[in-house]
Short mmCIF file of C-alpha atoms in Angstrom, two decimals:
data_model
loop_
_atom_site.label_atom_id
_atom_site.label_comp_id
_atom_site.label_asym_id
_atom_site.label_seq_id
_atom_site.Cartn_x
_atom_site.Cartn_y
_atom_site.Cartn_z
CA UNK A 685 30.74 -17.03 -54.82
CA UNK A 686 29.34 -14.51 -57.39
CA UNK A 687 26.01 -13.56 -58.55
CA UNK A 688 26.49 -16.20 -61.67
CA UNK A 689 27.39 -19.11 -59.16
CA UNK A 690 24.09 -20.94 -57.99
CA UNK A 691 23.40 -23.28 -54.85
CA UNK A 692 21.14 -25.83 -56.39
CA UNK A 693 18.74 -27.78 -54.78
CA UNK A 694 14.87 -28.92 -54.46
CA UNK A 695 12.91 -30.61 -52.23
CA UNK A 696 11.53 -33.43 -54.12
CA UNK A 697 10.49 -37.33 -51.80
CA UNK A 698 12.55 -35.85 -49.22
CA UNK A 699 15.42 -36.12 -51.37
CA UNK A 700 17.85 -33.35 -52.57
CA UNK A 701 18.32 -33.19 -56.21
CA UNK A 702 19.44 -30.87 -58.92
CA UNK A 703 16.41 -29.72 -60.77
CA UNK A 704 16.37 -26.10 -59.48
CA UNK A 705 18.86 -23.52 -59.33
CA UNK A 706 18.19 -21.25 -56.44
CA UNK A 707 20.83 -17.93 -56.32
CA UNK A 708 21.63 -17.23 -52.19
CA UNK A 709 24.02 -14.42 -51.55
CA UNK A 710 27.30 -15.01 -50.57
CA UNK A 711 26.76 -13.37 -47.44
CA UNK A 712 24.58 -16.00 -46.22
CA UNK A 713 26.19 -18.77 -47.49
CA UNK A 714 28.92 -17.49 -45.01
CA UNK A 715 26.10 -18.61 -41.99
CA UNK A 716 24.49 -21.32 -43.65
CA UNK A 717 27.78 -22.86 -44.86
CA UNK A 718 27.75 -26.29 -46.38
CA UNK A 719 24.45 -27.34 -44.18
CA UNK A 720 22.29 -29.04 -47.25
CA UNK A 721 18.57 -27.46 -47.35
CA UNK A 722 14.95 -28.33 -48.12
CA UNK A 723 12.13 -26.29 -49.69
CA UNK A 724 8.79 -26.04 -47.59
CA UNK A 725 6.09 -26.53 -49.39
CA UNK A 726 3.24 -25.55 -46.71
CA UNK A 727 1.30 -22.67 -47.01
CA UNK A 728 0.03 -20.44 -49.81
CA UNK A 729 2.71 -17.80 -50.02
CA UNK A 730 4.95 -17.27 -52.97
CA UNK A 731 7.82 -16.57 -50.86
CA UNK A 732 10.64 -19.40 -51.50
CA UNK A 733 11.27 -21.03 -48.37
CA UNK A 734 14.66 -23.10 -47.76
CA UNK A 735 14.42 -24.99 -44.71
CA UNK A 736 18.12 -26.11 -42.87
CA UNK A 737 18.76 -27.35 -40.06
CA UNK A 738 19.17 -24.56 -37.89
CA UNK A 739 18.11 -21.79 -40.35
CA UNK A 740 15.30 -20.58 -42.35
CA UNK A 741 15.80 -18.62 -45.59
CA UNK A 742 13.18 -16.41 -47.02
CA UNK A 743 13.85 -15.28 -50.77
CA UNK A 744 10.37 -12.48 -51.91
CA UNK A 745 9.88 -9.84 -54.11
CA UNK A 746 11.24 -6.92 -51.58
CA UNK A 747 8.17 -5.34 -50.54
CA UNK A 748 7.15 -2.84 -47.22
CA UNK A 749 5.96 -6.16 -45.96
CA UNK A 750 9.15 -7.83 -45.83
CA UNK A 751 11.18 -4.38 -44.12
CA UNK A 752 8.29 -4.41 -41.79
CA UNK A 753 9.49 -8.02 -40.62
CA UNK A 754 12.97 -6.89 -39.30
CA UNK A 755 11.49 -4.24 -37.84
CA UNK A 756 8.73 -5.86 -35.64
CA UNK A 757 11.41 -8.67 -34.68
CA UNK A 758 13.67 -5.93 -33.73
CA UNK A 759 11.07 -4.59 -31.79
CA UNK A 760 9.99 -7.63 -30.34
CA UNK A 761 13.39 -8.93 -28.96
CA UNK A 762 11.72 -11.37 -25.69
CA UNK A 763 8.27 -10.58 -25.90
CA UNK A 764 7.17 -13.08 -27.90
CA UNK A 765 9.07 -16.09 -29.37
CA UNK A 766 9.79 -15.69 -32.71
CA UNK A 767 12.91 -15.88 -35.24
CA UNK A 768 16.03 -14.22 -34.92
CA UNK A 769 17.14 -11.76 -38.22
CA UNK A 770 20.49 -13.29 -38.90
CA UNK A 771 20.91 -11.84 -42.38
CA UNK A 772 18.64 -9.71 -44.88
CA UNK A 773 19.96 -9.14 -48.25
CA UNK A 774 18.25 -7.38 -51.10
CA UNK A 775 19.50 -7.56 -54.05
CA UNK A 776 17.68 -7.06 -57.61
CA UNK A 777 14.61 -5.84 -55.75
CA UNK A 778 14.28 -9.52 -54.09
CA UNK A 779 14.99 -9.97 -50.45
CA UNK A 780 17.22 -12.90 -48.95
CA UNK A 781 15.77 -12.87 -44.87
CA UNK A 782 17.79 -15.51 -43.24
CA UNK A 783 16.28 -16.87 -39.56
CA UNK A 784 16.70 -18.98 -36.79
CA UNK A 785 14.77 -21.93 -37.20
CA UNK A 786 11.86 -22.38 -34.57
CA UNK A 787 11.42 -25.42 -32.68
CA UNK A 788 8.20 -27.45 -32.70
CA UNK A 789 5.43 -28.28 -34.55
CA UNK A 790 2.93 -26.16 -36.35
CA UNK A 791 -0.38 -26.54 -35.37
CA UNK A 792 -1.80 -28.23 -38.04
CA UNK A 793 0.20 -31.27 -37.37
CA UNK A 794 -1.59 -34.30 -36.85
CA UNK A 795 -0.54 -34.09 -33.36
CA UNK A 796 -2.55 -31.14 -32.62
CA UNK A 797 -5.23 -31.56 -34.97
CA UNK A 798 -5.91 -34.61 -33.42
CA UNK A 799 -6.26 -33.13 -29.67
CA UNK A 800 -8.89 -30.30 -29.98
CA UNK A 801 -8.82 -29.09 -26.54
CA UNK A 802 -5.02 -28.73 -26.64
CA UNK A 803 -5.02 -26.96 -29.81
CA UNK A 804 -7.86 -24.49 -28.95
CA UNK A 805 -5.79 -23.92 -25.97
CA UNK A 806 -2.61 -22.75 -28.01
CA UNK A 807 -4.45 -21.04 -30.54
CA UNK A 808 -5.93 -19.14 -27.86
CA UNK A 809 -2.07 -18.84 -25.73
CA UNK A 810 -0.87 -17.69 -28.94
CA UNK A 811 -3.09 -14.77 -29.16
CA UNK A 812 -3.89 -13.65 -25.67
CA UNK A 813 0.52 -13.27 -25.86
CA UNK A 814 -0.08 -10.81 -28.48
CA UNK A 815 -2.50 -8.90 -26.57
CA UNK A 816 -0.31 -8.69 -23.73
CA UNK A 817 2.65 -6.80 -26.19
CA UNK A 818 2.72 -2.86 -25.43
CA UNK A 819 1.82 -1.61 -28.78
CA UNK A 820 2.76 1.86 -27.66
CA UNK A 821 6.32 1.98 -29.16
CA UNK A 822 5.77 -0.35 -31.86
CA UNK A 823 8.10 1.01 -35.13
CA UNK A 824 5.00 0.13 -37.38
CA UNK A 825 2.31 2.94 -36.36
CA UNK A 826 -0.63 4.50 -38.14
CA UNK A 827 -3.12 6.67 -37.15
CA UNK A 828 -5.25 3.92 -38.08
CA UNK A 829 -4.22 0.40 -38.86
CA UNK A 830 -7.53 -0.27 -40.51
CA UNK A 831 -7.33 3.02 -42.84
CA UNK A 832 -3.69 1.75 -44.23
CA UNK A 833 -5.19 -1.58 -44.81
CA UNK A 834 -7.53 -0.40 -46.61
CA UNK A 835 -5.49 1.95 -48.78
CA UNK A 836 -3.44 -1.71 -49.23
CA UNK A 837 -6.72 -3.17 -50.29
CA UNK A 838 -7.57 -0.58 -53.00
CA UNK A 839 -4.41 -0.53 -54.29
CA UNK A 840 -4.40 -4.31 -55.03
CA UNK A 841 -7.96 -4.10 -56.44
CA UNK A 842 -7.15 -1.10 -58.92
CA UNK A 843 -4.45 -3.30 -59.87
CA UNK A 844 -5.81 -6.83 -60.19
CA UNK A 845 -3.76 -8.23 -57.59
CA UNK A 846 -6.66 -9.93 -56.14
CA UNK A 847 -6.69 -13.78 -56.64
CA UNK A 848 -10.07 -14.73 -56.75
CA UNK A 849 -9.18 -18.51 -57.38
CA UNK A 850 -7.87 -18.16 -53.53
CA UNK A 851 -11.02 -16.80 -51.91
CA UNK A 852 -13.51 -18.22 -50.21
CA UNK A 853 -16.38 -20.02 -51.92
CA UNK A 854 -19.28 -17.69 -51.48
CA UNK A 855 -17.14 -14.48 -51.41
CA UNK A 856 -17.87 -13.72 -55.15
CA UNK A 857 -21.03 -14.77 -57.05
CA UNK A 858 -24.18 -14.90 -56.87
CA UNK A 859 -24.71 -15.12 -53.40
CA UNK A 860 -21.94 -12.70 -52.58
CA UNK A 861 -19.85 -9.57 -54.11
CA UNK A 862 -20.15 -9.02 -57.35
CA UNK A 863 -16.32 -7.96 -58.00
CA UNK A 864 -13.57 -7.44 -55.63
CA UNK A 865 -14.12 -3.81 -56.30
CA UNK A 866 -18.01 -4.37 -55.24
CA UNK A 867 -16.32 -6.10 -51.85
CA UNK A 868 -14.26 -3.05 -51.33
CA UNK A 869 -16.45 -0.47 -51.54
CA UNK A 870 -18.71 -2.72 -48.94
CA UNK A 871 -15.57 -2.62 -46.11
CA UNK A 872 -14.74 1.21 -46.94
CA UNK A 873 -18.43 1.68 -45.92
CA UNK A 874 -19.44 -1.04 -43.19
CA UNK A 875 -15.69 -0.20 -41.53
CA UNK A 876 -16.33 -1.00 -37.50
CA UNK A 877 -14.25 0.96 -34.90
CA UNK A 878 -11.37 -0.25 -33.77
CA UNK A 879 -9.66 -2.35 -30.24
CA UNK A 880 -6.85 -1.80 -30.80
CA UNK A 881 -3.93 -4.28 -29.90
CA UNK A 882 -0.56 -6.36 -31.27
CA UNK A 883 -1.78 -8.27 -34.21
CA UNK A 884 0.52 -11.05 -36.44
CA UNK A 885 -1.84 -9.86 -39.32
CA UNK A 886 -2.12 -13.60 -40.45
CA UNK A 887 -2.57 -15.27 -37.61
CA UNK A 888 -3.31 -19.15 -39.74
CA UNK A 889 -2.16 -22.18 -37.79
CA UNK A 890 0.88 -22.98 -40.41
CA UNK A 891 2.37 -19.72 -38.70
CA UNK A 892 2.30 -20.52 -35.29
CA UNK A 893 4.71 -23.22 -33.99
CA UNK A 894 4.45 -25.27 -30.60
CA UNK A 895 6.30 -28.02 -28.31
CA UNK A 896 3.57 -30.34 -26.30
CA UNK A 897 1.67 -27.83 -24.67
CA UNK A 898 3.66 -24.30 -24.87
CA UNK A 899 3.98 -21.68 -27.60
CA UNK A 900 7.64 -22.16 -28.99
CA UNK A 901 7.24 -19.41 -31.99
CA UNK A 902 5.44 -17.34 -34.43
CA UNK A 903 6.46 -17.12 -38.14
CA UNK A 904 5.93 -14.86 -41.14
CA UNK A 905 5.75 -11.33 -39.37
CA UNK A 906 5.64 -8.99 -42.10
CA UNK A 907 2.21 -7.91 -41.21
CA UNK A 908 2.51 -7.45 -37.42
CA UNK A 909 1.54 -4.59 -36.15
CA UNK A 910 -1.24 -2.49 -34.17
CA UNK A 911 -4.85 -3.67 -35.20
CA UNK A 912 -8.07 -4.75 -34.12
CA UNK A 913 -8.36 -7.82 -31.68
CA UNK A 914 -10.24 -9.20 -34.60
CA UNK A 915 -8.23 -9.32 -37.33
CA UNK A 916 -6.40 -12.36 -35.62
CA UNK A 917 -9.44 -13.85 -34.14
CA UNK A 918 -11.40 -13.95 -37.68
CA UNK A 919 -8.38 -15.38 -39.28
CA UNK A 920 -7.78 -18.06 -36.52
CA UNK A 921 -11.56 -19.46 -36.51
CA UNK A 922 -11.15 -19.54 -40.39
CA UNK A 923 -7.99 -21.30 -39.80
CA UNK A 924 -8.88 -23.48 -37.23
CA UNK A 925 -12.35 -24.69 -39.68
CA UNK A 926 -10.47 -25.09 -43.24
CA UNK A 927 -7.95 -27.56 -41.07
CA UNK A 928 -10.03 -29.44 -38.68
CA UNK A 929 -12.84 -29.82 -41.22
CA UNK A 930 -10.64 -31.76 -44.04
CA UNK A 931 -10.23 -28.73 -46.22
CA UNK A 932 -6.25 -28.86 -46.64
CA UNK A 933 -6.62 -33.20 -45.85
CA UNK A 934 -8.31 -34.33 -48.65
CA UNK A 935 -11.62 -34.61 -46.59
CA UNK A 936 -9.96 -36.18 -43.64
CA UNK A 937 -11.95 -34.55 -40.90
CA UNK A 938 -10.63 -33.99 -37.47
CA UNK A 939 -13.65 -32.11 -35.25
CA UNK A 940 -16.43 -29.32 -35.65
CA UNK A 941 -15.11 -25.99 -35.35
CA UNK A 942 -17.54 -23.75 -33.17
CA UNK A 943 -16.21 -20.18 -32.90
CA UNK A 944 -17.39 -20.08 -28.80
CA UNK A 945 -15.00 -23.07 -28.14
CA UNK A 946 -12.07 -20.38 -28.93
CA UNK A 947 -13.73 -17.28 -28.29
CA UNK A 948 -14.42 -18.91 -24.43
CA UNK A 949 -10.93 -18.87 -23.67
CA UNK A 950 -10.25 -15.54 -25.02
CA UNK A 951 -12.42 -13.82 -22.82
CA UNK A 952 -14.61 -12.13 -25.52
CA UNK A 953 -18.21 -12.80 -27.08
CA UNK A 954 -18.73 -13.17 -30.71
CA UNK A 955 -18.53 -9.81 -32.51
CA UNK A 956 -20.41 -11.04 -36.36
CA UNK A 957 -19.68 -7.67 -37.73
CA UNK A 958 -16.25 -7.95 -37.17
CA UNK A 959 -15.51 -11.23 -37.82
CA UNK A 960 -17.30 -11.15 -41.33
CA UNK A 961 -15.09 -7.62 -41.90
CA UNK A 962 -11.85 -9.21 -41.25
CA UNK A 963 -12.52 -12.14 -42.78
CA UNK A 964 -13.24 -10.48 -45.93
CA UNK A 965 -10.89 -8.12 -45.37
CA UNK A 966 -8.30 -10.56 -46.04
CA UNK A 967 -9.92 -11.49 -49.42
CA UNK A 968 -8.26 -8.67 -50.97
CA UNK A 969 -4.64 -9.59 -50.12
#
């Protein structure tokens, strides 16, 4: 097959159809082979995700992101379940990452969302595993994680990369930042130290997969790496509210989220600094 040859197909009532034309390299075609495919819809990246039965294929813009994602599952090998790299492509600065599929659930199913102690018990699993990773030899290193992040996060600001229809409600306006330049300045000058420890960098329950009551895998790695303890911790209690309180189920509410129910079986007291910082931190990306 050559670049002008297209594998068509779209998700659309659980039906394949022709509407879209999606270009995969031949090189993963030879894996994938005639297995038919699905596109995920869940979650707010604007990756292309093709879902088949045993594989899952990634098409991006190449970015460091998306190098940094073979790399940390390289790394990783056993120490955390997660994907296998079967095949990544770039071609025409877009990247083709083909990867096992994970088994499971993620954990804002109904299944989970509908058992709070269970699913405060994997969220918590999930990231006391990370913590447990030897960040020593990770491939990703900085002097400090939170300096590059922030060089990320001023780079996106200077050029409007910032999508302010995605943030949170009273992030911008009158009772918050003016400007995403007015938050950035704040976190450049409020920055806390940092614990330093393996981080999935967007640790949201869409990304983190389960089987009854174990951990079966963690998805969309490109921003693993060393960090702060709670730059996964903010993220997961943000998580763990927008789903259980109805925000992504039209209103369908499942439980009240408060942040000791996690933070309890993490070991750790609430830190408000940080958790505002990394929360808002991750306005900017």
């Amino acid at each position: 097959m050559n670049k002008t040859q297209l594998h068509e197909s779209i998700l659309n009532n659980s039906q394949i159809t022709m509407e879209s034309k999606i270009y995969i390299p031949k090189s993963i075609l030879q894996i994938t082979g005639s297995q038919k495919f699905t596109r995920d819809e869940v979650g707010k990246s604007e990756s292309t995700v093709l879902m088949f039965p045993d594989y899952v294929l990634k098409i991006q813009k190449h970015t460091a992101e998306t190098d940094n994602e073979v790399k940390i599952i390289s790394w990783l090998k056993d120490s955390i379940p997660c994907p296998q790299i079967l095949k990544y492509e770039i071609e025409n600065d877009t990247s083709y990452t083909l990867e096992s599929r994970i088994k499971g659930k993620m954990l804002c199913d109904e299944e989970y969302l509908n058992n709070k102690e269970l699913l405060l018990d994997l969220v918590a699993d999930g990231i006391k595993s990370l913590w447990k990773v030897d960040v020593t030899a990770c491939p990703v290193t900085e002097v400090s994680p939170l300096t590059k992040r922030l060089e990320q996060a001023r780079y996106n600001v200077e050029h409007n990369l910032v999508d302010l229809d995605d943030a949170e409600e009273d992030t911008f306006g009158p009772q918050g930042f003016k400007d995403p330049m007015d938050l950035l300045l704040w976190l450049e000058n409020n920055r806390p130290e940092e614990d330093i420890v393996l981080s999935h960098g967007d640790f949201c329950l869409p990304n983190v997969f389960a089987e009854g009551k174990q951990i079966t895998g963690f998805i969309d790695l490109g921003k693993m790496g060393p960090a702060d303890r709670w730059n996964d911790v903010a993220i997961a209690i943000r998580s763990l509210d927008h789903n259980a309180s109805g925000f992504y189920t039209n209103g369908k509410k499942c439980f009240d989220v408060i942040p000791e129910m996690l933070l309890e079986r993490l070991g750790i007291k609430m830190d408000f600094h940080k958790n505002k910082y990394y929360k808002l931190l991750d306005e900017l990306f």
